[in-house]
Amino acid sequence: MASSAQDLGPVLDKDGVRLTVDDAIATVTLTNPAKRNAQSPALWRALTEVGRLLPGSVRVVVLRGEGKSFSAGLDRQMFTPEGIEGEPSFIDLARRDDAALDATIAAYQEAFTWWRRSDIVSIAAVQGHAIGAGFQLALACDLRVVADDVLFAMRETSLGLVPDLTGTHPWSPWSATPAPWRSARPAASSRPRSRWRPAWPTSRSPHPSWTPRRWTWQPPCWRPPRRGDRNQVAAPVRDNPPLRHPASRRTSRPVPPPTRPGQPGRIAVRPQPRPCVQPPWPQLA
């Protein structure tokens, strides 16, 4: 086990990233509040290094940002011809060939992909602005705890661009649900949103006191039984209420009972619940 609150190297004390470890809980902090924790390639390399340096004993990783904003997105200095000192500007990246550009973007994406590792539970504590790349960084985590003043926006879509830092990738299966606007639409909208939809695996917490709490969120595939025995698969329709399709609000018509003596009753098969394995959520004391 790691010692309490030990630092894992001086490389994590620069480029706007700090990592501390306390037993099984690691805390990653964005430490550039003067720029509202704006992101740059140097910050992405530091986040990638954090994922590689995590001890095997860590089970929970908390991501947070100092100051009033979680992360206001990309550093606007990257859009200038001069760019950031020691870093290529977007104009320089656009001049590269496709293979070199793809390799550069893939290196940037490593800062966003390791948060979904199966051996940890990642939690983003979000307050203030989470714009563009900041929004994608919050989406990359397993869970989000948001303050009352949170403001989300995916500005790339308003410019006709694709969010290419993989933050929206975990939400792509949600677009195939019967009501995709309830889940995936906020992650693809450029309009600022302060209200948080209940379809997202997220909790709200007053700002700025981030207090430990127990996680009670159930996966979206879990459904409580309506009535009767949940394990009941087939039974005569005359002994059961009318069936209801899970993706429809209309009640189907019940099958009529047999009309002649001795005719066997018709059997209606209830839809089986979708298989779902609930992960062991951490119990934060």
PDB file of C-alpha atoms in Angstrom:
ATOM      1  CA  MET A   1       0.000   0.000   0.000  1.00  0.00           C
ATOM      2  CA  ALA A   2       1.158   3.493  -0.778  1.00  0.00           C
ATOM      3  CA  SER A   3       1.953   5.775   2.109  1.00  0.00           C
ATOM      4  CA  SER A   4      -0.523   8.519   2.901  1.00  0.00           C
ATOM      5  CA  ALA A   5      -0.589  11.443   0.482  1.00  0.00           C
ATOM      6  CA  GLN A   6       2.760  10.765  -1.158  1.00  0.00           C
ATOM      7  CA  ASP A   7       3.802  12.502  -4.377  1.00  0.00           C
ATOM      8  CA  LEU A   8       4.804  10.313  -7.295  1.00  0.00           C
ATOM      9  CA  GLY A   9       7.584  12.349  -8.884  1.00  0.00           C
ATOM     10  CA  PRO A  10       8.410  15.928  -9.795  1.00  0.00           C
ATOM     11  CA  VAL A  11       7.162  15.461 -13.355  1.00  0.00           C
ATOM     12  CA  LEU A  12       3.635  15.606 -12.031  1.00  0.00           C
ATOM     13  CA  ASP A  13       4.218  18.938 -10.329  1.00  0.00           C
ATOM     14  CA  LYS A  14       4.453  20.831 -13.608  1.00  0.00           C
ATOM     15  CA  ASP A  15       2.386  21.354 -16.746  1.00  0.00           C
ATOM     16  CA  GLY A  16      -0.712  21.998 -14.651  1.00  0.00           C
ATOM     17  CA  VAL A  17      -1.109  18.477 -13.203  1.00  0.00           C
ATOM     18  CA  ARG A  18      -0.564  17.157  -9.681  1.00  0.00           C
ATOM     19  CA  LEU A  19      -0.968  13.576  -8.483  1.00  0.00           C
ATOM     20  CA  THR A  20      -1.288  12.445  -4.855  1.00  0.00           C
ATOM     21  CA  VAL A  21      -1.978   8.957  -3.518  1.00  0.00           C
ATOM     22  CA  ASP A  22      -3.618   8.091  -0.211  1.00  0.00           C
ATOM     23  CA  ASP A  23      -3.840   4.314   0.198  1.00  0.00           C
ATOM     24  CA  ALA A  24      -6.297   3.104  -2.471  1.00  0.00           C
ATOM     25  CA  ILE A  25      -7.434   6.607  -3.533  1.00  0.00           C
ATOM     26  CA  ALA A  26      -5.476   8.737  -5.996  1.00  0.00           C
ATOM     27  CA  THR A  27      -6.289  12.402  -6.629  1.00  0.00           C
ATOM     28  CA  VAL A  28      -5.413  14.085  -9.926  1.00  0.00           C
ATOM     29  CA  THR A  29      -5.672  17.880  -9.748  1.00  0.00           C
ATOM     30  CA  LEU A  30      -5.528  20.409 -12.577  1.00  0.00           C
ATOM     31  CA  THR A  31      -3.459  23.233 -11.104  1.00  0.00           C
ATOM     32  CA  ASN A  32      -3.748  26.210 -13.453  1.00  0.00           C
ATOM     33  CA  PRO A  33      -6.695  28.219 -12.079  1.00  0.00           C
ATOM     34  CA  ALA A  34      -5.341  31.475 -13.574  1.00  0.00           C
ATOM     35  CA  LYS A  35      -6.267  30.119 -17.031  1.00  0.00           C
ATOM     36  CA  ARG A  36      -9.305  28.193 -15.757  1.00  0.00           C
ATOM     37  CA  ASN A  37      -7.288  24.979 -16.146  1.00  0.00           C
ATOM     38  CA  ALA A  38      -7.006  25.391 -19.914  1.00  0.00           C
ATOM     39  CA  GLN A  39      -5.558  22.324 -21.626  1.00  0.00           C
ATOM     40  CA  SER A  40      -2.423  22.037 -23.740  1.00  0.00           C
ATOM     41  CA  PRO A  41      -0.322  19.187 -25.180  1.00  0.00           C
ATOM     42  CA  ALA A  42       1.976  19.415 -22.153  1.00  0.00           C
ATOM     43  CA  LEU A  43      -0.985  18.846 -19.823  1.00  0.00           C
ATOM     44  CA  TRP A  44      -2.109  15.859 -21.903  1.00  0.00           C
ATOM     45  CA  ARG A  45       1.351  14.308 -21.692  1.00  0.00           C
ATOM     46  CA  ALA A  46       1.288  14.778 -17.913  1.00  0.00           C
ATOM     47  CA  LEU A  47      -2.137  13.110 -17.673  1.00  0.00           C
ATOM     48  CA  THR A  48      -0.836  10.203 -19.749  1.00  0.00           C
ATOM     49  CA  GLU A  49       2.092   9.879 -17.347  1.00  0.00           C
ATOM     50  CA  VAL A  50      -0.332   9.814 -14.418  1.00  0.00           C
ATOM     51  CA  GLY A  51      -2.049   6.747 -15.869  1.00  0.00           C
ATOM     52  CA  ARG A  52       1.282   4.963 -16.208  1.00  0.00           C
ATOM     53  CA  LEU A  53       2.505   5.815 -12.692  1.00  0.00           C
ATOM     54  CA  LEU A  54      -0.598   4.731 -10.772  1.00  0.00           C
ATOM     55  CA  PRO A  55       0.298   2.007  -8.244  1.00  0.00           C
ATOM     56  CA  GLY A  56      -1.475  -1.307  -8.497  1.00  0.00           C
ATOM     57  CA  SER A  57      -3.057  -0.722  -5.081  1.00  0.00           C
ATOM     58  CA  VAL A  58      -5.102   2.262  -6.326  1.00  0.00           C
ATOM     59  CA  ARG A  59      -8.784   1.484  -6.836  1.00  0.00           C
ATOM     60  CA  VAL A  60     -10.355   4.970  -7.031  1.00  0.00           C
ATOM     61  CA  VAL A  61      -9.026   7.958  -8.993  1.00  0.00           C
ATOM     62  CA  VAL A  62     -10.589  11.374  -8.332  1.00  0.00           C
ATOM     63  CA  LEU A  63     -10.113  14.091 -10.957  1.00  0.00           C
ATOM     64  CA  ARG A  64     -10.671  17.704  -9.943  1.00  0.00           C
ATOM     65  CA  GLY A  65      -9.647  21.217 -10.926  1.00  0.00           C
ATOM     66  CA  GLU A  66      -8.444  24.086  -8.766  1.00  0.00           C
ATOM     67  CA  GLY A  67     -10.253  27.408  -8.829  1.00  0.00           C
ATOM     68  CA  LYS A  68     -13.719  28.300 -10.062  1.00  0.00           C
ATOM     69  CA  SER A  69     -13.623  26.142 -13.215  1.00  0.00           C
ATOM     70  CA  PHE A  70     -12.974  22.469 -13.774  1.00  0.00           C
ATOM     71  CA  SER A  71     -11.507  23.105 -17.241  1.00  0.00           C
ATOM     72  CA  ALA A  72     -12.501  25.758 -19.781  1.00  0.00           C
ATOM     73  CA  GLY A  73     -11.184  23.742 -22.723  1.00  0.00           C
ATOM     74  CA  LEU A  74      -8.185  24.266 -24.976  1.00  0.00           C
ATOM     75  CA  ASP A  75      -5.670  27.005 -24.328  1.00  0.00           C
ATOM     76  CA  ARG A  76      -6.564  29.658 -26.912  1.00  0.00           C
ATOM     77  CA  GLN A  77      -2.893  30.417 -27.385  1.00  0.00           C
ATOM     78  CA  MET A  78      -2.718  27.223 -29.447  1.00  0.00           C
ATOM     79  CA  PHE A  79      -4.867  28.905 -32.101  1.00  0.00           C
ATOM     80  CA  THR A  80      -2.343  31.707 -32.647  1.00  0.00           C
ATOM     81  CA  PRO A  81       0.485  31.431 -35.237  1.00  0.00           C
ATOM     82  CA  GLU A  82       3.063  31.534 -32.433  1.00  0.00           C
ATOM     83  CA  GLY A  83       1.319  28.857 -30.377  1.00  0.00           C
ATOM     84  CA  ILE A  84       2.600  27.784 -26.970  1.00  0.00           C
ATOM     85  CA  GLU A  85       6.355  27.839 -26.403  1.00  0.00           C
ATOM     86  CA  GLY A  86       7.782  24.420 -27.156  1.00  0.00           C
ATOM     87  CA  GLU A  87       4.490  23.119 -28.595  1.00  0.00           C
ATOM     88  CA  PRO A  88       3.216  23.023 -32.193  1.00  0.00           C
ATOM     89  CA  SER A  89       0.296  25.321 -32.924  1.00  0.00           C
ATOM     90  CA  PHE A  90      -2.820  24.134 -34.699  1.00  0.00           C
ATOM     91  CA  ILE A  91      -1.571  25.867 -37.840  1.00  0.00           C
ATOM     92  CA  ASP A  92       1.597  23.754 -37.706  1.00  0.00           C
ATOM     93  CA  LEU A  93      -0.448  20.604 -37.148  1.00  0.00           C
ATOM     94  CA  ALA A  94      -2.624  21.367 -40.173  1.00  0.00           C
ATOM     95  CA  ARG A  95       0.480  21.495 -42.380  1.00  0.00           C
ATOM     96  CA  ARG A  96       1.529  17.948 -41.487  1.00  0.00           C
ATOM     97  CA  ASP A  97       0.679  14.919 -43.611  1.00  0.00           C
ATOM     98  CA  ASP A  98      -2.175  12.644 -42.588  1.00  0.00           C
ATOM     99  CA  ALA A  99       0.001   9.940 -41.024  1.00  0.00           C
ATOM    100  CA  ALA A 100       1.936  12.379 -38.841  1.00  0.00           C
ATOM    101  CA  LEU A 101      -1.238  14.195 -37.812  1.00  0.00           C
ATOM    102  CA  ASP A 102      -2.967  10.925 -36.874  1.00  0.00           C
ATOM    103  CA  ALA A 103       0.015   9.891 -34.759  1.00  0.00           C
ATOM    104  CA  THR A 104       0.005  13.241 -32.944  1.00  0.00           C
ATOM    105  CA  ILE A 105      -3.725  13.070 -32.201  1.00  0.00           C
ATOM    106  CA  ALA A 106      -3.389   9.456 -31.005  1.00  0.00           C
ATOM    107  CA  ALA A 107      -0.732  10.575 -28.528  1.00  0.00           C
ATOM    108  CA  TYR A 108      -3.044  13.319 -27.252  1.00  0.00           C
ATOM    109  CA  GLN A 109      -5.910  10.829 -26.866  1.00  0.00           C
ATOM    110  CA  GLU A 110      -3.925   8.670 -24.438  1.00  0.00           C
ATOM    111  CA  ALA A 111      -4.608  11.279 -21.754  1.00  0.00           C
ATOM    112  CA  PHE A 112      -8.356  10.551 -22.071  1.00  0.00           C
ATOM    113  CA  THR A 113      -8.553   6.785 -22.634  1.00  0.00           C
ATOM    114  CA  TRP A 114      -6.960   5.326 -19.498  1.00  0.00           C
ATOM    115  CA  TRP A 115      -9.703   6.673 -17.204  1.00  0.00           C
ATOM    116  CA  ARG A 116     -11.922   3.750 -18.323  1.00  0.00           C
ATOM    117  CA  ARG A 117      -9.528   1.076 -17.126  1.00  0.00           C
ATOM    118  CA  SER A 118     -11.258  -1.924 -15.554  1.00  0.00           C
ATOM    119  CA  ASP A 119      -9.057  -1.994 -12.448  1.00  0.00           C
ATOM    120  CA  ILE A 120     -10.046   1.488 -11.210  1.00  0.00           C
ATOM    121  CA  VAL A 121     -13.135   3.634 -10.746  1.00  0.00           C
ATOM    122  CA  SER A 122     -12.579   7.196 -11.967  1.00  0.00           C
ATOM    123  CA  ILE A 123     -14.650  10.070 -10.573  1.00  0.00           C
ATOM    124  CA  ALA A 124     -14.648  13.631 -11.925  1.00  0.00           C
ATOM    125  CA  ALA A 125     -15.510  16.366  -9.410  1.00  0.00           C
ATOM    126  CA  VAL A 126     -16.747  19.117 -11.734  1.00  0.00           C
ATOM    127  CA  GLN A 127     -17.485  22.736 -10.851  1.00  0.00           C
ATOM    128  CA  GLY A 128     -17.843  25.862 -12.939  1.00  0.00           C
ATOM    129  CA  HIS A 129     -16.932  25.536 -16.621  1.00  0.00           C
ATOM    130  CA  ALA A 130     -16.400  22.217 -18.401  1.00  0.00           C
ATOM    131  CA  ILE A 131     -16.104  23.340 -22.016  1.00  0.00           C
ATOM    132  CA  GLY A 132     -14.885  21.402 -25.045  1.00  0.00           C
ATOM    133  CA  ALA A 133     -11.818  19.419 -24.011  1.00  0.00           C
ATOM    134  CA  GLY A 134     -12.777  19.963 -20.363  1.00  0.00           C
ATOM    135  CA  PHE A 135     -16.182  18.420 -21.057  1.00  0.00           C
ATOM    136  CA  GLN A 136     -14.522  15.466 -22.804  1.00  0.00           C
ATOM    137  CA  LEU A 137     -12.185  14.953 -19.841  1.00  0.00           C
ATOM    138  CA  ALA A 138     -15.167  14.793 -17.474  1.00  0.00           C
ATOM    139  CA  LEU A 139     -16.977  12.391 -19.818  1.00  0.00           C
ATOM    140  CA  ALA A 140     -13.913  10.139 -19.940  1.00  0.00           C
ATOM    141  CA  CYS A 141     -14.385   9.249 -16.252  1.00  0.00           C
ATOM    142  CA  ASP A 142     -16.735   6.552 -15.001  1.00  0.00           C
ATOM    143  CA  LEU A 143     -18.709   8.912 -12.749  1.00  0.00           C
ATOM    144  CA  ARG A 144     -19.194  12.641 -12.372  1.00  0.00           C
ATOM    145  CA  VAL A 145     -20.060  14.591  -9.216  1.00  0.00           C
ATOM    146  CA  VAL A 146     -21.124  18.076 -10.280  1.00  0.00           C
ATOM    147  CA  ALA A 147     -21.608  21.326  -8.381  1.00  0.00           C
ATOM    148  CA  ASP A 148     -24.677  23.524  -8.669  1.00  0.00           C
ATOM    149  CA  ASP A 149     -22.796  26.093 -10.779  1.00  0.00           C
ATOM    150  CA  VAL A 150     -21.560  23.619 -13.401  1.00  0.00           C
ATOM    151  CA  LEU A 151     -21.787  24.575 -17.095  1.00  0.00           C
ATOM    152  CA  PHE A 152     -21.197  21.991 -19.842  1.00  0.00           C
ATOM    153  CA  ALA A 153     -20.767  22.719 -23.561  1.00  0.00           C
ATOM    154  CA  MET A 154     -19.236  20.862 -26.507  1.00  0.00           C
ATOM    155  CA  ARG A 155     -18.093  23.828 -28.586  1.00  0.00           C
ATOM    156  CA  GLU A 156     -16.560  21.706 -31.353  1.00  0.00           C
ATOM    157  CA  THR A 157     -19.950  20.842 -32.817  1.00  0.00           C
ATOM    158  CA  SER A 158     -20.898  24.517 -33.204  1.00  0.00           C
ATOM    159  CA  LEU A 159     -17.849  24.909 -35.481  1.00  0.00           C
ATOM    160  CA  GLY A 160     -18.595  21.786 -37.505  1.00  0.00           C
ATOM    161  CA  LEU A 161     -15.746  19.851 -35.873  1.00  0.00           C
ATOM    162  CA  VAL A 162     -15.698  16.338 -34.428  1.00  0.00           C
ATOM    163  CA  PRO A 163     -14.644  16.030 -30.752  1.00  0.00           C
ATOM    164  CA  ASP A 164     -11.516  13.942 -31.369  1.00  0.00           C
ATOM    165  CA  LEU A 165     -10.136  13.486 -27.852  1.00  0.00           C
ATOM    166  CA  THR A 166     -12.306  10.335 -27.324  1.00  0.00           C
ATOM    167  CA  GLY A 167     -14.256  11.842 -24.432  1.00  0.00           C
ATOM    168  CA  THR A 168     -17.556  11.243 -26.225  1.00  0.00           C
ATOM    169  CA  HIS A 169     -16.630   7.693 -27.305  1.00  0.00           C
ATOM    170  CA  PRO A 170     -18.031   5.941 -24.174  1.00  0.00           C
ATOM    171  CA  TRP A 171     -21.406   7.577 -24.919  1.00  0.00           C
ATOM    172  CA  SER A 172     -21.664   6.399 -28.549  1.00  0.00           C
ATOM    173  CA  PRO A 173     -23.643   3.207 -27.672  1.00  0.00           C
ATOM    174  CA  TRP A 174     -26.269   5.411 -26.014  1.00  0.00           C
ATOM    175  CA  SER A 175     -27.209   6.874 -29.407  1.00  0.00           C
ATOM    176  CA  ALA A 176     -28.816   3.535 -30.305  1.00  0.00           C
ATOM    177  CA  THR A 177     -31.237   3.607 -27.355  1.00  0.00           C
ATOM    178  CA  PRO A 178     -34.998   4.131 -27.957  1.00  0.00           C
ATOM    179  CA  ALA A 179     -34.704   7.691 -26.591  1.00  0.00           C
ATOM    180  CA  PRO A 180     -31.171   8.896 -27.454  1.00  0.00           C
ATOM    181  CA  TRP A 181     -32.026  12.511 -26.686  1.00  0.00           C
ATOM    182  CA  ARG A 182     -32.285  11.618 -23.012  1.00  0.00           C
ATOM    183  CA  SER A 183     -28.701  10.427 -22.775  1.00  0.00           C
ATOM    184  CA  ALA A 184     -26.312  11.168 -25.630  1.00  0.00           C
ATOM    185  CA  ARG A 185     -27.627  14.504 -26.860  1.00  0.00           C
ATOM    186  CA  PRO A 186     -26.068  16.667 -24.087  1.00  0.00           C
ATOM    187  CA  ALA A 187     -22.647  15.191 -24.900  1.00  0.00           C
ATOM    188  CA  ALA A 188     -22.924  16.294 -28.545  1.00  0.00           C
ATOM    189  CA  SER A 189     -24.589  19.674 -28.091  1.00  0.00           C
ATOM    190  CA  SER A 190     -22.727  22.973 -28.333  1.00  0.00           C
ATOM    191  CA  ARG A 191     -25.397  24.764 -26.305  1.00  0.00           C
ATOM    192  CA  PRO A 192     -24.267  25.371 -22.699  1.00  0.00           C
ATOM    193  CA  ARG A 193     -26.150  23.168 -20.246  1.00  0.00           C
ATOM    194  CA  SER A 194     -26.357  23.612 -16.525  1.00  0.00           C
ATOM    195  CA  ARG A 195     -29.132  21.087 -15.850  1.00  0.00           C
ATOM    196  CA  TRP A 196     -27.992  17.498 -15.566  1.00  0.00           C
ATOM    197  CA  ARG A 197     -30.250  14.796 -16.993  1.00  0.00           C
ATOM    198  CA  PRO A 198     -31.033  11.835 -14.718  1.00  0.00           C
ATOM    199  CA  ALA A 199     -30.152   9.388 -17.524  1.00  0.00           C
ATOM    200  CA  TRP A 200     -26.466  10.173 -16.979  1.00  0.00           C
ATOM    201  CA  PRO A 201     -24.575   8.242 -14.250  1.00  0.00           C
ATOM    202  CA  THR A 202     -23.935  11.355 -12.226  1.00  0.00           C
ATOM    203  CA  SER A 203     -24.563  12.860  -8.813  1.00  0.00           C
ATOM    204  CA  ARG A 204     -24.974  16.482  -7.794  1.00  0.00           C
ATOM    205  CA  SER A 205     -23.265  18.031  -4.808  1.00  0.00           C
ATOM    206  CA  PRO A 206     -23.329  21.584  -3.439  1.00  0.00           C
ATOM    207  CA  HIS A 207     -20.325  23.733  -4.256  1.00  0.00           C
ATOM    208  CA  PRO A 208     -17.617  23.933  -3.035  1.00  0.00           C
ATOM    209  CA  SER A 209     -17.754  21.240  -0.311  1.00  0.00           C
ATOM    210  CA  TRP A 210     -16.860  17.925  -1.951  1.00  0.00           C
ATOM    211  CA  THR A 211     -17.863  15.531   0.817  1.00  0.00           C
ATOM    212  CA  PRO A 212     -17.390  11.748   0.650  1.00  0.00           C
ATOM    213  CA  ARG A 213     -20.619   9.927  -0.032  1.00  0.00           C
ATOM    214  CA  ARG A 214     -21.937   6.490  -0.831  1.00  0.00           C
ATOM    215  CA  TRP A 215     -22.653   5.661  -4.459  1.00  0.00           C
ATOM    216  CA  THR A 216     -26.147   4.269  -4.940  1.00  0.00           C
ATOM    217  CA  TRP A 217     -26.548   4.696  -8.712  1.00  0.00           C
ATOM    218  CA  GLN A 218     -27.849   1.616 -10.495  1.00  0.00           C
ATOM    219  CA  PRO A 219     -26.841   0.747 -14.085  1.00  0.00           C
ATOM    220  CA  PRO A 220     -29.430   1.783 -16.719  1.00  0.00           C
ATOM    221  CA  CYS A 221     -30.056  -1.861 -17.633  1.00  0.00           C
ATOM    222  CA  TRP A 222     -31.444  -2.612 -14.161  1.00  0.00           C
ATOM    223  CA  ARG A 223     -35.239  -2.655 -13.983  1.00  0.00           C
ATOM    224  CA  PRO A 224     -37.323  -3.348 -10.857  1.00  0.00           C
ATOM    225  CA  PRO A 225     -40.138  -5.874 -11.194  1.00  0.00           C
ATOM    226  CA  ARG A 226     -43.566  -4.355 -11.788  1.00  0.00           C
ATOM    227  CA  ARG A 227     -45.723  -6.942 -10.096  1.00  0.00           C
ATOM    228  CA  GLY A 228     -45.645 -10.628  -9.281  1.00  0.00           C
ATOM    229  CA  ASP A 229     -42.636 -12.899  -9.354  1.00  0.00           C
ATOM    230  CA  ARG A 230     -39.788 -11.493 -11.455  1.00  0.00           C
ATOM    231  CA  ASN A 231     -38.569 -15.000 -12.318  1.00  0.00           C
ATOM    232  CA  GLN A 232     -41.920 -15.931 -13.831  1.00  0.00           C
ATOM    233  CA  VAL A 233     -41.390 -16.531 -17.546  1.00  0.00           C
ATOM    234  CA  ALA A 234     -44.614 -18.000 -18.907  1.00  0.00           C
ATOM    235  CA  ALA A 235     -48.147 -18.209 -17.558  1.00  0.00           C
ATOM    236  CA  PRO A 236     -51.683 -18.203 -18.957  1.00  0.00           C
ATOM    237  CA  VAL A 237     -52.672 -14.714 -20.043  1.00  0.00           C
ATOM    238  CA  ARG A 238     -55.927 -14.853 -18.164  1.00  0.00           C
ATOM    239  CA  ASP A 239     -53.906 -15.025 -14.908  1.00  0.00           C
ATOM    240  CA  ASN A 240     -51.607 -12.096 -15.747  1.00  0.00           C
ATOM    241  CA  PRO A 241     -52.041  -8.380 -16.428  1.00  0.00           C
ATOM    242  CA  PRO A 242     -51.711  -7.123 -20.023  1.00  0.00           C
ATOM    243  CA  LEU A 243     -48.127  -7.185 -21.273  1.00  0.00           C
ATOM    244  CA  ARG A 244     -46.232  -3.951 -21.810  1.00  0.00           C
ATOM    245  CA  HIS A 245     -43.349  -3.704 -24.280  1.00  0.00           C
ATOM    246  CA  PRO A 246     -40.281  -2.156 -22.558  1.00  0.00           C
ATOM    247  CA  ALA A 247     -39.789   0.377 -25.391  1.00  0.00           C
ATOM    248  CA  SER A 248     -43.431   1.390 -25.719  1.00  0.00           C
ATOM    249  CA  ARG A 249     -45.901   3.165 -23.450  1.00  0.00           C
ATOM    250  CA  ARG A 250     -48.954   1.596 -25.030  1.00  0.00           C
ATOM    251  CA  THR A 251     -50.482  -1.425 -23.338  1.00  0.00           C
ATOM    252  CA  SER A 252     -50.841  -4.424 -25.648  1.00  0.00           C
ATOM    253  CA  ARG A 253     -54.161  -6.204 -25.906  1.00  0.00           C
ATOM    254  CA  PRO A 254     -54.484  -9.353 -23.795  1.00  0.00           C
ATOM    255  CA  VAL A 255     -54.889 -12.656 -25.635  1.00  0.00           C
ATOM    256  CA  PRO A 256     -58.500 -13.872 -25.283  1.00  0.00           C
ATOM    257  CA  PRO A 257     -59.095 -16.970 -23.160  1.00  0.00           C
ATOM    258  CA  PRO A 258     -60.034 -20.288 -24.847  1.00  0.00           C
ATOM    259  CA  THR A 259     -63.554 -20.375 -26.282  1.00  0.00           C
ATOM    260  CA  ARG A 260     -64.107 -24.150 -26.338  1.00  0.00           C
ATOM    261  CA  PRO A 261     -63.927 -26.560 -23.395  1.00  0.00           C
ATOM    262  CA  GLY A 262     -60.693 -28.524 -23.302  1.00  0.00           C
ATOM    263  CA  GLN A 263     -58.787 -26.086 -25.495  1.00  0.00           C
ATOM    264  CA  PRO A 264     -55.431 -25.318 -23.816  1.00  0.00           C
ATOM    265  CA  GLY A 265     -54.951 -21.746 -22.729  1.00  0.00           C
ATOM    266  CA  ARG A 266     -52.619 -19.617 -24.750  1.00  0.00           C
ATOM    267  CA  ILE A 267     -49.248 -18.924 -23.211  1.00  0.00           C
ATOM    268  CA  ALA A 268     -47.637 -15.483 -23.254  1.00  0.00           C
ATOM    269  CA  VAL A 269     -43.931 -15.193 -22.616  1.00  0.00           C
ATOM    270  CA  ARG A 270     -42.865 -12.193 -20.608  1.00  0.00           C
ATOM    271  CA  PRO A 271     -39.744 -10.357 -21.825  1.00  0.00           C
ATOM    272  CA  GLN A 272     -36.664 -11.388 -19.897  1.00  0.00           C
ATOM    273  CA  PRO A 273     -34.708  -8.591 -18.123  1.00  0.00           C
ATOM    274  CA  ARG A 274     -31.504  -7.624 -19.882  1.00  0.00           C
ATOM    275  CA  PRO A 275     -28.422  -9.273 -18.388  1.00  0.00           C
ATOM    276  CA  CYS A 276     -26.456  -6.837 -16.307  1.00  0.00           C
ATOM    277  CA  VAL A 277     -23.602  -7.215 -13.887  1.00  0.00           C
ATOM    278  CA  GLN A 278     -23.411  -4.322 -11.451  1.00  0.00           C
ATOM    279  CA  PRO A 279     -19.783  -3.379 -10.742  1.00  0.00           C
ATOM    280  CA  PRO A 280     -18.686  -3.152  -7.127  1.00  0.00           C
ATOM    281  CA  TRP A 281     -18.987   0.562  -6.426  1.00  0.00           C
ATOM    282  CA  PRO A 282     -16.505   1.965  -3.891  1.00  0.00           C
ATOM    283  CA  GLN A 283     -17.804   2.712  -0.443  1.00  0.00           C
ATOM    284  CA  LEU A 284     -16.342   6.096   0.420  1.00  0.00           C
ATOM    285  CA  ALA A 285     -16.350   6.618   4.184  1.00  0.00           C
TER     286      ALA A 285
END
